[in-house]
Short mmCIF file of C-alpha atoms in Angstrom, two decimals:
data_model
loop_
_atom_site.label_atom_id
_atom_site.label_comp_id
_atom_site.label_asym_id
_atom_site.label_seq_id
_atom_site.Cartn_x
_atom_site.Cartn_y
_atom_site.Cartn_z
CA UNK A 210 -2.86 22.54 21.14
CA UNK A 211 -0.19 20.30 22.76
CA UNK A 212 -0.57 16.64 23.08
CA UNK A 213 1.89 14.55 25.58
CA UNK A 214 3.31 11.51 23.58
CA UNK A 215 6.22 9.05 24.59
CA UNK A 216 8.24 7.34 21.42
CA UNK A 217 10.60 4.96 22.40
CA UNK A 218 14.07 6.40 19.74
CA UNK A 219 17.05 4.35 19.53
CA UNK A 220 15.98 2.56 22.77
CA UNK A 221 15.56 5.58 25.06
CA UNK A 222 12.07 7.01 26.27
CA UNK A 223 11.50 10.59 24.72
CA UNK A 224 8.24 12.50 26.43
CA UNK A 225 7.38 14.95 24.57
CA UNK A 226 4.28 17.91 23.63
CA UNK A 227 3.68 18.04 20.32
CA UNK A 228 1.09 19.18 17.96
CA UNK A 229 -0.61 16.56 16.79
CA UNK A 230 0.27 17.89 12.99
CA UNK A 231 3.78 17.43 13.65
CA UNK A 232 5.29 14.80 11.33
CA UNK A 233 7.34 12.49 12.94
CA UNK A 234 10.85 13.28 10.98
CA UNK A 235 10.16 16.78 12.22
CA UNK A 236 9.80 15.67 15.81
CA UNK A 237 13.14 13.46 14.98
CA UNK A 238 15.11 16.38 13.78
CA UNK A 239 13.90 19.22 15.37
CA UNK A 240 12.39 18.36 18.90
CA UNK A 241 14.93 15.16 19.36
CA UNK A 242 17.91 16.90 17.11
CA UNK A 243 18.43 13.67 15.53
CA UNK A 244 19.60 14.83 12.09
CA UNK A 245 20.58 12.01 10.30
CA UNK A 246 17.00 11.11 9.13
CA UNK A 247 17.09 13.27 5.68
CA UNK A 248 13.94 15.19 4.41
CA UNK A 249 13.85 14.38 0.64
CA UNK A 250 10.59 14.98 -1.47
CA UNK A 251 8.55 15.59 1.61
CA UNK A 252 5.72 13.99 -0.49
CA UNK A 253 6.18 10.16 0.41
CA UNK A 254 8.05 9.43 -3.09
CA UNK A 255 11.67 9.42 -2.50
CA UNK A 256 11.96 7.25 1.21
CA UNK A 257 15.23 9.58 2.35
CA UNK A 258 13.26 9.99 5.33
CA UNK A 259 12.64 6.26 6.33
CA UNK A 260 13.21 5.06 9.62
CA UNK A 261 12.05 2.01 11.75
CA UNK A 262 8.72 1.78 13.39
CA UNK A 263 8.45 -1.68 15.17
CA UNK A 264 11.40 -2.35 13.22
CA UNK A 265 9.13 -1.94 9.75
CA UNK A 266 10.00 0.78 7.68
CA UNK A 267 8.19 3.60 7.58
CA UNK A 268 8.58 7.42 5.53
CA UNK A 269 8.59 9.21 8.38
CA UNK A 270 7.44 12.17 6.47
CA UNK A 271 4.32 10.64 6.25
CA UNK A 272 3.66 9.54 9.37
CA UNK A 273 2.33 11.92 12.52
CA UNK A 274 4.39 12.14 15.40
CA UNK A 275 1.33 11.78 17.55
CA UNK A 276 1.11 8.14 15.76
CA UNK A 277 4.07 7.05 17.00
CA UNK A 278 3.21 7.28 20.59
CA UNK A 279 3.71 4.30 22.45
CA UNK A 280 6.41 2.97 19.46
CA UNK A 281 9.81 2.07 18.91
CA UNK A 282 11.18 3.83 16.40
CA UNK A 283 15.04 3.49 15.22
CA UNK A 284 16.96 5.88 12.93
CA UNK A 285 20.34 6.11 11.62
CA UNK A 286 21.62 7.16 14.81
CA UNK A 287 21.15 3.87 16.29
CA UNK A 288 22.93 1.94 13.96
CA UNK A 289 26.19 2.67 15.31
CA UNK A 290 25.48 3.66 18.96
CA UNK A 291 27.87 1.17 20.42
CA UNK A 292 30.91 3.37 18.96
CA UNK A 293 31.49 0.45 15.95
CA UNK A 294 30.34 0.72 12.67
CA UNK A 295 26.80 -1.59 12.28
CA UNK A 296 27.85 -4.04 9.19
CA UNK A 297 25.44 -2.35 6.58
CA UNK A 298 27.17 0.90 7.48
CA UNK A 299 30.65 -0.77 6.86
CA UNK A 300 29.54 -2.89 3.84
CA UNK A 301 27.81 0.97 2.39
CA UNK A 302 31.74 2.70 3.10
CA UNK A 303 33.34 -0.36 1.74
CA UNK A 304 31.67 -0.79 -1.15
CA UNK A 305 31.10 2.75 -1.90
CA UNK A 306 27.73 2.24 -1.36
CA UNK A 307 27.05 6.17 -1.54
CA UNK A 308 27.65 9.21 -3.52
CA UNK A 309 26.26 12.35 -2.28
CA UNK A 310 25.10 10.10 0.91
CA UNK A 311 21.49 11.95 1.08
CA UNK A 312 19.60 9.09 0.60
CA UNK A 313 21.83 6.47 2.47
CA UNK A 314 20.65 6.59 6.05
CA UNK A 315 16.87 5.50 4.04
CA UNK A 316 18.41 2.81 2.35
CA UNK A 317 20.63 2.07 4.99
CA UNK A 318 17.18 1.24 7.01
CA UNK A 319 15.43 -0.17 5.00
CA UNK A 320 17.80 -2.52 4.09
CA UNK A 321 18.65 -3.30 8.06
CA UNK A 322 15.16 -4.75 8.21
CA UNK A 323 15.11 -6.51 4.99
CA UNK A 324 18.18 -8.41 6.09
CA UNK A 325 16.14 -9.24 9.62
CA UNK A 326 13.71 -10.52 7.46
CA UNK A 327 15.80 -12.26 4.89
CA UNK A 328 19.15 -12.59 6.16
CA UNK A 329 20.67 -13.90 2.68
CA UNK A 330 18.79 -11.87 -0.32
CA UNK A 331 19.56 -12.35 -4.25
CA UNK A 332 19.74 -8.92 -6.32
CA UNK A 333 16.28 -9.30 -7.21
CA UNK A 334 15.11 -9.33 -3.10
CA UNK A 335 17.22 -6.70 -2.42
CA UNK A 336 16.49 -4.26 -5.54
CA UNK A 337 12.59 -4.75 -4.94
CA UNK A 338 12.80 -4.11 -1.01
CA UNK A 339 14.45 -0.93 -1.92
CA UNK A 340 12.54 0.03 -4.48
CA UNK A 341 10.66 2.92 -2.44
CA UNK A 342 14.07 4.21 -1.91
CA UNK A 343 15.64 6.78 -4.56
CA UNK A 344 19.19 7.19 -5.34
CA UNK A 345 19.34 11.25 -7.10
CA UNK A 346 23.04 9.89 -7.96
CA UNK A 347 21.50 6.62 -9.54
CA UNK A 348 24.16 4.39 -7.61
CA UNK A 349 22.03 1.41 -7.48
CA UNK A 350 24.94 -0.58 -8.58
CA UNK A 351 26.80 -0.18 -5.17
CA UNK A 352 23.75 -0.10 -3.35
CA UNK A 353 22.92 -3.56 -4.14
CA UNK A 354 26.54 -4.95 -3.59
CA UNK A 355 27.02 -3.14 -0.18
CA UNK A 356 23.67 -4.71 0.99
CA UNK A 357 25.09 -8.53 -0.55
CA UNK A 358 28.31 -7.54 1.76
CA UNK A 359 26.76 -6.52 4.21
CA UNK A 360 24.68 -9.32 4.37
CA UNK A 361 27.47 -12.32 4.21
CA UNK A 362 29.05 -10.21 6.78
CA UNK A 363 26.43 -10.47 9.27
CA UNK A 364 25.93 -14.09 8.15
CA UNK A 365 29.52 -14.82 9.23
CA UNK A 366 29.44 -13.16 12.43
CA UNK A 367 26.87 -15.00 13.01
CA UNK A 368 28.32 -17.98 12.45
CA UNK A 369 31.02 -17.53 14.75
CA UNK A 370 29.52 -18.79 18.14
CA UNK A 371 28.69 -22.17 16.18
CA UNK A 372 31.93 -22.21 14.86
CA UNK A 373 33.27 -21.79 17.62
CA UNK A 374 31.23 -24.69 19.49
CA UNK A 375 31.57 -27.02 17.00
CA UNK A 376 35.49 -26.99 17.42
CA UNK A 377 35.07 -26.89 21.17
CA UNK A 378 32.91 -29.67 20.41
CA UNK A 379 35.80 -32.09 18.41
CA UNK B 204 5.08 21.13 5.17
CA UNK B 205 2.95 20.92 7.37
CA UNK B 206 -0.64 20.07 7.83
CA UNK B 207 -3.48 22.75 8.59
CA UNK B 208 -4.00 22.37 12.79
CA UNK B 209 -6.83 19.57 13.33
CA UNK B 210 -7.38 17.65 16.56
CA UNK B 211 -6.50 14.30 17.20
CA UNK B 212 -7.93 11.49 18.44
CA UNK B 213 -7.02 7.64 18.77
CA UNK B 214 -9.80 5.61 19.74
CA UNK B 215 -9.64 2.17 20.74
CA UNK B 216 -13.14 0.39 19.67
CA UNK B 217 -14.63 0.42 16.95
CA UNK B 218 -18.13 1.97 18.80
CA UNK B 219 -16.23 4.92 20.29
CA UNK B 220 -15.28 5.70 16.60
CA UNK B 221 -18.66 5.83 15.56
CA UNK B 222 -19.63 7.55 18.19
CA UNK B 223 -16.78 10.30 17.43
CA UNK B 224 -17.12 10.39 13.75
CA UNK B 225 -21.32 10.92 14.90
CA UNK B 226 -20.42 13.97 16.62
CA UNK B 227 -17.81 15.28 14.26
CA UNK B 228 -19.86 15.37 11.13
CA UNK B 229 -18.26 16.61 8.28
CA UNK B 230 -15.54 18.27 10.10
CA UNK B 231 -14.00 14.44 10.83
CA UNK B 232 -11.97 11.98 8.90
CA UNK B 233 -10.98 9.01 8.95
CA UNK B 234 -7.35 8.22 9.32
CA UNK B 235 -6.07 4.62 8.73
CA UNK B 236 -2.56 4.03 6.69
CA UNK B 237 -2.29 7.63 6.00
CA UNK B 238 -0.49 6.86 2.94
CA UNK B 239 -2.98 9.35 0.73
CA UNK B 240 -4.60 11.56 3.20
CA UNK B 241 -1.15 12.80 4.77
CA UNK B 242 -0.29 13.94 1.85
CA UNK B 243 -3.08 15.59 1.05
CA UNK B 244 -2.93 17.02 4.61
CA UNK B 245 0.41 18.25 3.63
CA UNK B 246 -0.78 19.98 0.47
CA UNK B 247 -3.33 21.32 2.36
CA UNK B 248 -6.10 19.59 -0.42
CA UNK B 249 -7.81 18.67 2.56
CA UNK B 250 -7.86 20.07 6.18
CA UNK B 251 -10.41 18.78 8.27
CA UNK B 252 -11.01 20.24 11.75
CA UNK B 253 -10.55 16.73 13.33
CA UNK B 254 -8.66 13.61 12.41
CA UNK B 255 -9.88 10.11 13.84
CA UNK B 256 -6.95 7.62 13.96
CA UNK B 257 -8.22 3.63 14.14
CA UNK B 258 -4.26 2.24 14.21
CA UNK B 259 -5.44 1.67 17.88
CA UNK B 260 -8.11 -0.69 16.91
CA UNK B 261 -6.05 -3.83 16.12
CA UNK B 262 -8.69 -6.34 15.35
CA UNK B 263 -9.99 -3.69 12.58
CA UNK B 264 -6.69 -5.33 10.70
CA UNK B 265 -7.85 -8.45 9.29
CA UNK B 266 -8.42 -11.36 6.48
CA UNK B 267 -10.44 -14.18 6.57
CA UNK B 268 -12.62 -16.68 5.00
CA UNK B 269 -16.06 -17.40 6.50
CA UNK B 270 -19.46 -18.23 5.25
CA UNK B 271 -18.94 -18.53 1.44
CA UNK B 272 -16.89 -14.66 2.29
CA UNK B 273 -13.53 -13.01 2.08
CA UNK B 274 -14.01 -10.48 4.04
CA UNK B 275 -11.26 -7.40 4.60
CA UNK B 276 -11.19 -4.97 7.61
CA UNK B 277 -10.20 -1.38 7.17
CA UNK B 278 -6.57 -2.07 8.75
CA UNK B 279 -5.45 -5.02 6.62
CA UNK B 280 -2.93 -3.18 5.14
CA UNK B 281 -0.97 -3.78 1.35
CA UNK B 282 1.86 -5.66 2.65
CA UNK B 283 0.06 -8.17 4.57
CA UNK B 284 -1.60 -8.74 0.67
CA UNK B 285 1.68 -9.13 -0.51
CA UNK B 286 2.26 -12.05 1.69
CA UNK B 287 -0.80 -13.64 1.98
CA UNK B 288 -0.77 -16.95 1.23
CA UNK B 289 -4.99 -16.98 0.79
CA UNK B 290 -5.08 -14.48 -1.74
CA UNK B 291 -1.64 -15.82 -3.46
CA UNK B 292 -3.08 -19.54 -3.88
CA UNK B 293 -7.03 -18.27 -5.12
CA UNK B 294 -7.51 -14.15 -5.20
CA UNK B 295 -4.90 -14.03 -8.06
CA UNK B 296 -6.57 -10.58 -8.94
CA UNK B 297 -5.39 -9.20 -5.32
CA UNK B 298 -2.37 -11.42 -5.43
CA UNK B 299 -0.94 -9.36 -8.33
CA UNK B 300 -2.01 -6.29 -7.52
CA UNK B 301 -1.19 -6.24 -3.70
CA UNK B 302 2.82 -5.88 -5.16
CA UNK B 303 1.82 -3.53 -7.80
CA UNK B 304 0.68 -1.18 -4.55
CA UNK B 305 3.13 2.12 -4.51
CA UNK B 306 6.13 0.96 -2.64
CA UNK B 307 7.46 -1.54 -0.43
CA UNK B 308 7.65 1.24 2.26
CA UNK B 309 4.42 2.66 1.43
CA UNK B 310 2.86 -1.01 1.18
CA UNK B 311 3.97 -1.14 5.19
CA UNK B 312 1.60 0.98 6.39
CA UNK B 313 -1.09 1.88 3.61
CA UNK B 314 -4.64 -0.19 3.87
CA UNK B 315 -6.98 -1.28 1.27
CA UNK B 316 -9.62 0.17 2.52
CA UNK B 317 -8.50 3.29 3.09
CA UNK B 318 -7.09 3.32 -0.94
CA UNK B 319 -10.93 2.25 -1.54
CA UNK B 320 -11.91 5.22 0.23
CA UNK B 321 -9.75 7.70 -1.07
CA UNK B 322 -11.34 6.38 -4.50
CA UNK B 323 -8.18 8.07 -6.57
CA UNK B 324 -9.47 6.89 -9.89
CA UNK B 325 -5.26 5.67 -11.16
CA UNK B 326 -6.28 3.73 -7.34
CA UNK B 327 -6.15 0.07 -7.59
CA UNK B 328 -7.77 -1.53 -5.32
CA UNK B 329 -11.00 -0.26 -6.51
CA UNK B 330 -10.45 -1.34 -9.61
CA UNK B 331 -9.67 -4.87 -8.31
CA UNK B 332 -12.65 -4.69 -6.34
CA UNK B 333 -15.27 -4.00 -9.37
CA UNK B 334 -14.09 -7.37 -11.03
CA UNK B 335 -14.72 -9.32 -7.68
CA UNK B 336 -18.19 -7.73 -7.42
CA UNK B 337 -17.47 -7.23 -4.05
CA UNK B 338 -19.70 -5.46 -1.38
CA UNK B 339 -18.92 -2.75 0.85
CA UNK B 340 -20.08 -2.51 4.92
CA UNK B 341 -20.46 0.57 5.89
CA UNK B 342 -20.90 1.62 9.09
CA UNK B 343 -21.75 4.42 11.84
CA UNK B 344 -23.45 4.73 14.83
CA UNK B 345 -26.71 4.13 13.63
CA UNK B 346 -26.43 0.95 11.65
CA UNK B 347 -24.57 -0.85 8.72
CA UNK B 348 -25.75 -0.95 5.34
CA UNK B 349 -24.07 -2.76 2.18
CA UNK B 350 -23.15 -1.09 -1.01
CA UNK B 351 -22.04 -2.64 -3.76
CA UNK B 352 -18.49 -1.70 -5.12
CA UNK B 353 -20.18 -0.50 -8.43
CA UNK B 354 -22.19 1.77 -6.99
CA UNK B 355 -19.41 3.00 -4.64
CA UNK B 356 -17.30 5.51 -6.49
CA UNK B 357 -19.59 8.53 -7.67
CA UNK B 358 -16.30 10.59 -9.49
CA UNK B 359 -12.91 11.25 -8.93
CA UNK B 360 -12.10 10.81 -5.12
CA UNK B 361 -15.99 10.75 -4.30
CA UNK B 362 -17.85 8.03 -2.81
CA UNK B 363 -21.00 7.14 -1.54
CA UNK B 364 -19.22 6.86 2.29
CA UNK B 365 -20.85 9.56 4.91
CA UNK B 366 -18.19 11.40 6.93
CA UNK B 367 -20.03 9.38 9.95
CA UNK B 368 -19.18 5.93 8.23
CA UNK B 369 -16.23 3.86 8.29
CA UNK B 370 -15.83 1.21 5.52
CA UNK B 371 -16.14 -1.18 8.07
CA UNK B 372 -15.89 -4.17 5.84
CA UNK B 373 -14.95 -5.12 2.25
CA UNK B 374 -17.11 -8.72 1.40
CA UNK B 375 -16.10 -10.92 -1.66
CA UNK B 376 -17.68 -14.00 -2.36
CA UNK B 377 -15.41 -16.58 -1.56
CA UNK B 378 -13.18 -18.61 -4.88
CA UNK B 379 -14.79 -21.32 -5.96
CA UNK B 380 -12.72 -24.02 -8.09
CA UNK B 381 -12.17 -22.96 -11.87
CA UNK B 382 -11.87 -19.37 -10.90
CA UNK B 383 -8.92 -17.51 -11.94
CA UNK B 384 -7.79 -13.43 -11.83
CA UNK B 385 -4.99 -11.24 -12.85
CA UNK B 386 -4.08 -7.26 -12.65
CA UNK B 387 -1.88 -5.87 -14.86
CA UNK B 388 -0.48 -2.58 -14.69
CA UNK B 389 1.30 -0.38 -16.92
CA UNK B 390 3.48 2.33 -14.42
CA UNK B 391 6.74 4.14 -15.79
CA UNK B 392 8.61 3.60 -12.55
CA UNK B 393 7.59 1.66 -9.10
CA UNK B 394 5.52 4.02 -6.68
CA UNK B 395 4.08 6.18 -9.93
CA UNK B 396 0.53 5.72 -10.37
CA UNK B 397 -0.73 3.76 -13.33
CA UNK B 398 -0.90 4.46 -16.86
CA UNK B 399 -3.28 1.87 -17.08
CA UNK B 400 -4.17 -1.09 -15.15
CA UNK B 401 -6.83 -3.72 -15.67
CA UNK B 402 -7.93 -6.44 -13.45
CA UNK B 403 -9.85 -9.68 -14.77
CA UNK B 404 -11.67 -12.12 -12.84
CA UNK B 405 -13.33 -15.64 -14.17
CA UNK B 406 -15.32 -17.95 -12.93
CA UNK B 407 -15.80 -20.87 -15.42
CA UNK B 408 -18.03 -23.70 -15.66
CA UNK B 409 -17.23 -26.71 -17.74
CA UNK B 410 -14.95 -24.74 -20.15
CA UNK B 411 -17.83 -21.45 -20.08
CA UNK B 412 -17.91 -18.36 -18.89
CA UNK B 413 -20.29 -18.44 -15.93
CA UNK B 414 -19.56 -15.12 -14.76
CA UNK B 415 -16.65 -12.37 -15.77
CA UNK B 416 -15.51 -9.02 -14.14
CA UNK B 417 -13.21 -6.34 -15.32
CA UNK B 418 -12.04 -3.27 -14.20
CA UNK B 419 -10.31 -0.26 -15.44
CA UNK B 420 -8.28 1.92 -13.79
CA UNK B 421 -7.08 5.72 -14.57
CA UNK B 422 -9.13 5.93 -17.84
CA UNK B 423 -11.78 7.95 -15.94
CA UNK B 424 -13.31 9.77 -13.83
CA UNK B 425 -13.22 7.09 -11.58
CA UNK B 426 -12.14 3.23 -11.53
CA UNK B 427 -14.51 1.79 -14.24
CA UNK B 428 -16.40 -1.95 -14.71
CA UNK B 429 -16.26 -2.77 -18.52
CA UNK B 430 -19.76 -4.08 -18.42
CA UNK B 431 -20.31 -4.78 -21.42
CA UNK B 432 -16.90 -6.43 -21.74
CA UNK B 433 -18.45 -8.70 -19.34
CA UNK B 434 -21.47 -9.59 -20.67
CA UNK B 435 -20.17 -10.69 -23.96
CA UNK B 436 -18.18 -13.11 -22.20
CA UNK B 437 -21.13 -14.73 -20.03
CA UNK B 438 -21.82 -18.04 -21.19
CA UNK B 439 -18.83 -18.08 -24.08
CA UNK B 440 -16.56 -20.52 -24.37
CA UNK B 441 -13.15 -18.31 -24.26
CA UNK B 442 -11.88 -18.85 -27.85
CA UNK B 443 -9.79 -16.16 -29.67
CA UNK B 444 -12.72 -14.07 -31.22
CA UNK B 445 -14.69 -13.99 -27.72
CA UNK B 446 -11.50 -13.06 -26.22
CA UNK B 447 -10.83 -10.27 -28.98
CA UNK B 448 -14.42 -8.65 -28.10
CA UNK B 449 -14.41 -8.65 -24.81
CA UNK B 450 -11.24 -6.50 -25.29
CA UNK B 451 -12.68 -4.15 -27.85
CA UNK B 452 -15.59 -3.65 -25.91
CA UNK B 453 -13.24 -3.12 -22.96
CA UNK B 454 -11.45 -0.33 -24.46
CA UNK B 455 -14.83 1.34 -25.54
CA UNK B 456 -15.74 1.32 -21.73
CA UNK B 457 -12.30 3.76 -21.15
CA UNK B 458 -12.61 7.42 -21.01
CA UNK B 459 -8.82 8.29 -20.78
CA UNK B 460 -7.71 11.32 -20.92
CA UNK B 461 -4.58 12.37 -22.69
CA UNK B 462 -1.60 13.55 -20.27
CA UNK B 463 2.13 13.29 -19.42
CA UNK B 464 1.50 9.02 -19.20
CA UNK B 465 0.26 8.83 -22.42
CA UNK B 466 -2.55 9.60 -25.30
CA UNK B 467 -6.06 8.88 -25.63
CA UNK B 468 -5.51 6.52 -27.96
CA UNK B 469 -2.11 4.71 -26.43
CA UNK B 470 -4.60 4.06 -23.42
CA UNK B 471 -6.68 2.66 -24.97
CA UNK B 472 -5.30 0.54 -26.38
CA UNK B 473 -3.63 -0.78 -23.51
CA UNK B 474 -6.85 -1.31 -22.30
CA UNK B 475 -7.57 -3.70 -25.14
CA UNK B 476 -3.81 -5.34 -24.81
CA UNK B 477 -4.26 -5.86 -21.08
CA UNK B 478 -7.58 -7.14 -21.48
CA UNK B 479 -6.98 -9.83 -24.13
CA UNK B 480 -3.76 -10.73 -21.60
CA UNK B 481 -6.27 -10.71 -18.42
CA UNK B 482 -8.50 -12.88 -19.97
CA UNK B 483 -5.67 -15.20 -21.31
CA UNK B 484 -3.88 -15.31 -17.68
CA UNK B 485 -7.02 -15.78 -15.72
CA UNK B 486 -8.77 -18.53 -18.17
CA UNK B 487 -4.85 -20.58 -17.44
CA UNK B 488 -5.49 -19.97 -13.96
CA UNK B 489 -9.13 -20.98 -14.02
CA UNK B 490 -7.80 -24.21 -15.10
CA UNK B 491 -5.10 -24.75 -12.74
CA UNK B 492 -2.47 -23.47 -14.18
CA UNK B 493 0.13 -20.02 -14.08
#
């Protein structure tokens, strides 16, 4: 039996029927055809499926899409909608922040709103907040120092406008 | 995979809940965090006809202190334990265990009282919830009643909860000064389940024991209270030898079982390691300290 729900992905309105056992990554990837959210474990362990709900992370394998009704709810997709690369996905190429790249657009997430919540992280911060995320290629290493890039990168963007002021200012 | 077919429904009070779960019987359940009954769903352990989603209910997510009472609703979920300032500066019990939870991703969206619920006996939160001696509301359409957490859990996933109730409530009685708690958990990775985990709460008067709770979890059929761990510690001052007891009789209380985590024997004695460590850890904290 059908159920009418309305998620808000990557900013635009999607109404849709669904059963109301239909996970959400499967209303992602196969109702929406938004394949960059990867299926992993499929039993809430490995976080290759995590996207944003509300902007708070979420295993989306573990989550019905019925639930999300009413939400906003960002994936991979959105990161670089605007044609650029976002800065975590540039800091993950850059600092080879990827082997096999199955698990990065979860850690890639998950990290996006750990650096809305805390936009300058230590190793410790970042290794805990993305400690629901698994690496099968173990590259932690680069993990951890394309989120530290990624981070000072945003930091200095967003410390142009003041920059910028501040001379205007003088 | 996919879950069995069930209906859905989101109420948006707490009454029209009730009232659903009322006329659902045993064919509803309860869905809060979903972190455990999803996948169950999944693996098709469970497939009820009808599922009964509270998310809607906002004001069901809450912590607060009022009359001499901590009291939890069913949507406060694991990370907002992680950040709470309450339970960091006097529930150290829940303070180190909220972190201990699964994973940061799971920790977003899974509840306590929904882990209480699922009563998974490697569960923590049950566990945590023996050593408070805290009280359980329980709830449906034709009344509350309170249980006590002890005589909660009836076996492994099993409670005392009718499918028309909700855990509407969890009720600890308030910290009072020289009180002090800690959890520690022994998992081979974060997001496995524990080993072992044991949670310790004090409450000391004038350098004795007034009152002492500990709880075991995954070396049983359920989450355990070392009772008799606890009542050699009433009255005692805390020296070394009471401390040493209280452990031994700690690890007596454990019914492990021997699988891929560990022996019978390992366990227990982690029991009795994590014990004398609780006890250590809490007394500091009773005291102001750690």
């Amino acid at each position: 039996m059908g159920q009418s729900i309305t998620v808000t992905v990557n900013g635009e309105k999607k109404t849709a029927e669904v059963e109301p056992r239909l996970l959400l990554v499967h209303f992602l990837r196969e109702k929406l055809r938004l394949t960059g959210t990867h299926i992993g474990c499929d039993t809430t362990h490995c976080g290759a499926c995590t996207v944003l709900v509300d902007g708070t992370p979420v295993k989306s394998c573990t989550m019905l899409a019925v639930q999300a009704d009413g939400q906003q709810v960002t994936t991979v997709e959105a990161l670089a909608a605007s044609g650029t690369l976002h800065p975590i996905q540039a800091a993950f190429k850059q600092e080879h922040g990827l082997q096999c790249g199955f698990c990065t657009p979860g850690m890639m997430l998950t990290s996006v709103a750990l650096l809305q919540e805390k936009p300058d992280p230590t190793d410790d911060e970042i290794r805990w907040a993305l400690s629901g995320n698994i690496c099968r290629c173990t590259g932690y290493m680069n993990i951890v120092k394309a989120v530290k890039s990624a981070a000072a990168q945003m930091k200095a963007s967003a410390a142009v406008p003041e920059a910028a002021t501040a001379s205007a200012r003088s | 995979m996919l879950p069995a077919p069930f209906e859905y429904h989101a109420p948006h009070t707490t009454e029209e809940t009730l009232e659903l779960l009322d006329q659902l019987g045993d064919e509803g359940k309860v869905l809060a965090g979903g972190q455990s009954l999803i996948p169950l769903l999944k693996l098709r352990f469970a497939s009820p006809a009808h599922l009964v989603d509270i998310n809607k209910i906002t004001d069901l997510d809450f912590l607060e202190e009022r009359d001499g009472t901590l009291r939890i609703g069913p949507l406060f979920r694991h990370k907002s334990a992680e950040r709470s300032s309450l339970l960091a500066s006097r529930y150290h019990v829940m303070a180190d265990a909220a972190p201990q939870i699964a994973d940061p991703i799971i920790r977003n969206r899974g509840t306590i009282a929904g882990s209480v619920v699922h009563a998974d006996p490697s569960g923590d939160w049950g566990t945590v919830l023996l050593a408070l001696d805290a009280d359980l509301v329980l709830r449906s359409k034709s009344g509350s009643r309170t249980v006590k957490a002890r005589d909660f859990f009836s076996g492994p996933f099993s409670t005392t909860i009718e499918p028309t109730e909700i855990l509407s409530e969890i009720r600890i009685p308030a910290a009072k000064p020289q009180s002090g708690g800690a959890y520690l958990k022994l998992e081979r990775k974060v997001g496995d389940f524990a080993t072992v985990a044991v949670a310790v709460h004090l409450q000391m008067d004038d350098g004795k024991v007034r009152s002492a709770g500990i709880g075991l979890t995954a070396v049983g059929p359920q989450n355990l209270k070392a009772e008799r761990a606890e009542a050699a510690l009433k009255g005692a001052r805390l020296d070394d030898a009471t401390i040493k007891e209280a452990a031994a009789l700690a690890a007596e209380a454990a019914e492990p079982k021997e699988d891929h985590r560990g022996s019978v024997e390992y366990k227990r004695n982690v029991v009795r390691v994590f014990t004398e460590r609780g006890l250590k850890r809490a007394y500091e904290r009773a005291r102001g300290g750690g």
